[in-house]
PDB file of C-alpha atoms in Angstrom:
ATOM      1  CA  UNK A   3     101.415  94.862  72.009  1.00 53.00           C
ATOM      2  CA  UNK A   4     100.666  91.242  72.709  1.00 64.00           C
ATOM      3  CA  UNK A   5      97.472  90.295  74.509  1.00 65.00           C
ATOM      4  CA  UNK A   6      99.456  88.666  77.311  1.00 60.00           C
ATOM      5  CA  UNK A   7     101.310  91.948  77.946  1.00 67.00           C
ATOM      6  CA  UNK A   8      98.047  93.880  78.152  1.00 72.00           C
ATOM      7  CA  UNK A   9      96.678  91.239  80.525  1.00 76.00           C
ATOM      8  CA  UNK A  10      99.766  91.471  82.761  1.00 73.00           C
ATOM      9  CA  UNK A  11      99.587  95.280  82.815  1.00 76.00           C
ATOM     10  CA  UNK A  12      95.890  95.321  83.711  1.00 80.00           C
ATOM     11  CA  UNK A  13      96.453  92.627  86.340  1.00 79.00           C
ATOM     12  CA  UNK A  14      99.307  94.603  87.876  1.00 80.00           C
ATOM     13  CA  UNK A  15      97.256  97.815  88.029  1.00 83.00           C
ATOM     14  CA  UNK A  16      94.364  95.917  89.586  1.00 85.00           C
ATOM     15  CA  UNK A  17      96.704  94.304  92.123  1.00 83.00           C
ATOM     16  CA  UNK A  18      98.177  97.728  92.974  1.00 82.00           C
ATOM     17  CA  UNK A  19      94.671  99.126  93.488  1.00 87.00           C
ATOM     18  CA  UNK A  20      93.672  96.280  95.791  1.00 83.00           C
ATOM     19  CA  UNK A  21      96.860  96.506  97.878  1.00 82.00           C
ATOM     20  CA  UNK A  22      96.518 100.274  98.271  1.00 85.00           C
ATOM     21  CA  UNK A  23      92.833  99.873  99.157  1.00 86.00           C
ATOM     22  CA  UNK A  24      93.841  97.390 101.885  1.00 82.00           C
ATOM     23  CA  UNK A  25      96.403  99.881 103.125  1.00 82.00           C
ATOM     24  CA  UNK A  26      94.216 103.002 103.113  1.00 88.00           C
ATOM     25  CA  UNK A  27      90.951 101.375 104.230  1.00 86.00           C
ATOM     26  CA  UNK A  28      91.776  98.387 106.454  1.00 80.00           C
ATOM     27  CA  UNK A  29      88.320  98.460 108.079  1.00 80.00           C
ATOM     28  CA  UNK A  30      86.654  97.602 104.773  1.00 77.00           C
ATOM     29  CA  UNK A  31      88.435  94.267 104.724  1.00 69.00           C
ATOM     30  CA  UNK A  32      88.170  93.155 108.363  1.00 71.00           C
ATOM     31  CA  UNK A  33      87.947  89.500 107.371  1.00 70.00           C
ATOM     32  CA  UNK A  34      91.404  89.645 105.759  1.00 71.00           C
ATOM     33  CA  UNK A  35      94.472  90.670 107.714  1.00 71.00           C
ATOM     34  CA  UNK A  36      97.630  91.757 105.911  1.00 69.00           C
ATOM     35  CA  UNK A  37     100.644  92.702 108.019  1.00 74.00           C
ATOM     36  CA  UNK A  38     102.199  96.085 107.233  1.00 73.00           C
ATOM     37  CA  UNK A  39     105.467  94.487 106.164  1.00 79.00           C
ATOM     38  CA  UNK A  40     103.626  92.309 103.649  1.00 78.00           C
ATOM     39  CA  UNK A  41     101.807  95.336 102.200  1.00 73.00           C
ATOM     40  CA  UNK A  42     105.099  97.224 101.879  1.00 75.00           C
ATOM     41  CA  UNK A  43     106.822  94.218 100.301  1.00 80.00           C
ATOM     42  CA  UNK A  44     104.012  93.705  97.789  1.00 79.00           C
ATOM     43  CA  UNK A  45     104.011  97.383  96.785  1.00 75.00           C
ATOM     44  CA  UNK A  46     107.797  97.336  96.323  1.00 77.00           C
ATOM     45  CA  UNK A  47     107.520  94.176  94.229  1.00 80.00           C
ATOM     46  CA  UNK A  48     104.848  95.779  92.036  1.00 75.00           C
ATOM     47  CA  UNK A  49     106.930  98.926  91.463  1.00 70.00           C
ATOM     48  CA  UNK A  50     110.096  96.949  90.747  1.00 73.00           C
ATOM     49  CA  UNK A  51     108.230  94.566  88.479  1.00 73.00           C
ATOM     50  CA  UNK A  52     106.754  97.459  86.515  1.00 67.00           C
ATOM     51  CA  UNK A  53     110.214  98.982  86.051  1.00 63.00           C
ATOM     52  CA  UNK A  54     112.018  95.782  85.091  1.00 67.00           C
ATOM     53  CA  UNK A  55     109.202  94.165  83.132  1.00 63.00           C
ATOM     54  CA  UNK A  56     109.186  96.992  80.633  1.00 58.00           C
ATOM     55  CA  UNK A  57     112.980  96.869  80.226  1.00 57.00           C
ATOM     56  CA  UNK A  58     113.020  93.261  79.045  1.00 57.00           C
ATOM     57  CA  UNK A  59     110.233  93.579  76.531  1.00 56.00           C
ATOM     58  CA  UNK A  60     110.971  93.534  72.823  1.00 56.00           C
ATOM     59  CA  UNK A  61     107.875  95.616  72.120  1.00 57.00           C
ATOM     60  CA  UNK A  62     107.890  99.100  70.729  1.00 63.00           C
ATOM     61  CA  UNK A  63     109.787 101.587  72.907  1.00 68.00           C
ATOM     62  CA  UNK A  64     106.881 104.006  72.714  1.00 71.00           C
ATOM     63  CA  UNK A  65     104.594 101.440  74.308  1.00 71.00           C
ATOM     64  CA  UNK A  66     107.107 100.872  77.104  1.00 72.00           C
ATOM     65  CA  UNK A  67     107.328 104.630  77.630  1.00 75.00           C
ATOM     66  CA  UNK A  68     103.545 104.879  77.715  1.00 77.00           C
ATOM     67  CA  UNK A  69     103.351 102.034  80.254  1.00 76.00           C
ATOM     68  CA  UNK A  70     105.862 103.751  82.521  1.00 77.00           C
ATOM     69  CA  UNK A  71     103.938 107.022  82.393  1.00 82.00           C
ATOM     70  CA  UNK A  72     100.567 105.368  82.988  1.00 82.00           C
ATOM     71  CA  UNK A  73     101.778 103.266  85.917  1.00 81.00           C
ATOM     72  CA  UNK A  74     103.386 106.147  87.836  1.00 84.00           C
ATOM     73  CA  UNK A  75     100.459 108.471  87.131  1.00 88.00           C
ATOM     74  CA  UNK A  76      98.025 105.754  88.232  1.00 88.00           C
ATOM     75  CA  UNK A  77      99.935 105.223  91.486  1.00 85.00           C
ATOM     76  CA  UNK A  78      99.952 108.953  92.201  1.00 89.00           C
ATOM     77  CA  UNK A  79      96.246 109.338  91.411  1.00 92.00           C
ATOM     78  CA  UNK A  80      95.371 106.355  93.612  1.00 91.00           C
ATOM     79  CA  UNK A  81      97.199 107.884  96.562  1.00 91.00           C
ATOM     80  CA  UNK A  82      95.474 111.231  95.972  1.00 93.00           C
ATOM     81  CA  UNK A  83      92.028 109.638  95.522  1.00 95.00           C
ATOM     82  CA  UNK A  84      92.304 107.414  98.590  1.00 93.00           C
ATOM     83  CA  UNK A  85      93.521 110.375 100.651  1.00 92.00           C
ATOM     84  CA  UNK A  86      90.629 112.549  99.455  1.00 94.00           C
ATOM     85  CA  UNK A  87      88.189 109.744 100.271  1.00 93.00           C
ATOM     86  CA  UNK A  88      89.411 109.858 103.858  1.00 92.00           C
ATOM     87  CA  UNK A  89      91.760 106.919 103.857  1.00 90.00           C
ATOM     88  CA  UNK A  90      94.907 106.910 105.940  1.00 90.00           C
ATOM     89  CA  UNK A  91      97.801 104.741 104.876  1.00 87.00           C
ATOM     90  CA  UNK A  92      98.780 102.211 107.505  1.00 82.00           C
ATOM     91  CA  UNK A  93     102.338 101.955 106.169  1.00 81.00           C
ATOM     92  CA  UNK A  94     102.932 105.657 105.659  1.00 81.00           C
ATOM     93  CA  UNK A  95     102.230 106.141 101.971  1.00 82.00           C
ATOM     94  CA  UNK A  96     101.075 109.733 101.674  1.00 84.00           C
ATOM     95  CA  UNK A  97     101.759 112.877  99.725  1.00 86.00           C
ATOM     96  CA  UNK A  98     103.957 114.069 102.606  1.00 89.00           C
ATOM     97  CA  UNK A  99     106.089 110.912 102.533  1.00 86.00           C
ATOM     98  CA  UNK A 100     109.488 111.551 100.934  1.00 89.00           C
ATOM     99  CA  UNK A 101     109.683 107.883  99.901  1.00 84.00           C
ATOM    100  CA  UNK A 102     106.715 108.318  97.561  1.00 82.00           C
ATOM    101  CA  UNK A 103     108.319 111.371  96.000  1.00 88.00           C
ATOM    102  CA  UNK A 104     111.627 109.511  95.598  1.00 89.00           C
ATOM    103  CA  UNK A 105     109.835 106.702  93.749  1.00 82.00           C
ATOM    104  CA  UNK A 106     108.017 109.243  91.588  1.00 85.00           C
ATOM    105  CA  UNK A 107     111.279 111.114  90.941  1.00 89.00           C
ATOM    106  CA  UNK A 108     113.114 107.943  89.925  1.00 86.00           C
ATOM    107  CA  UNK A 109     110.219 106.985  87.679  1.00 83.00           C
ATOM    108  CA  UNK A 110     110.174 110.405  86.024  1.00 88.00           C
ATOM    109  CA  UNK A 111     113.923 110.113  85.426  1.00 88.00           C
ATOM    110  CA  UNK A 112     113.398 106.653  83.887  1.00 82.00           C
ATOM    111  CA  UNK A 113     110.635 108.079  81.676  1.00 83.00           C
ATOM    112  CA  UNK A 114     112.921 110.932  80.618  1.00 86.00           C
ATOM    113  CA  UNK A 115     115.730 108.510  79.735  1.00 83.00           C
ATOM    114  CA  UNK A 116     113.358 106.216  77.842  1.00 79.00           C
ATOM    115  CA  UNK A 117     111.962 109.221  75.959  1.00 82.00           C
ATOM    116  CA  UNK A 118     115.491 110.170  74.863  1.00 83.00           C
ATOM    117  CA  UNK A 119     116.032 106.612  73.577  1.00 78.00           C
ATOM    118  CA  UNK A 120     112.754 106.721  71.658  1.00 74.00           C
ATOM    119  CA  UNK A 121     113.697 110.033  70.041  1.00 78.00           C
ATOM    120  CA  UNK A 122     117.144 108.736  69.062  1.00 77.00           C
ATOM    121  CA  UNK A 123     115.745 105.495  67.623  1.00 72.00           C
ATOM    122  CA  UNK A 124     113.086 107.433  65.688  1.00 71.00           C
ATOM    123  CA  UNK A 125     115.640 109.844  64.260  1.00 72.00           C
ATOM    124  CA  UNK A 126     117.847 106.975  63.046  1.00 69.00           C
ATOM    125  CA  UNK A 127     115.055 105.223  61.155  1.00 57.00           C
TER     126      UNK A 127
END
């Protein structure tokens, strides 16, 4: 994997962490105000970027599969950790939110499909 790809992945995970921290703990960042619609839009952009960025890469399919698994697991663990730490999402991201589970479900389906492609490409070579 190229260094620029690793940098983009780490930057995206860091950006996702910061946005979710703003959402769950708005009192920690009183000097910065982010409207709820902006937080939602940025989270949607991050999720969409993570899905489409991996599709257009010419890197190894296993690395793309790994990235998809890590990003969805990281998102889930962030929501769980911030909830356990006492944070309350201002835009409604929680374990009870069906939207979160839909995103996770779609991501798991994408991972499943990518895994099938990896197995087929490995069996051909």
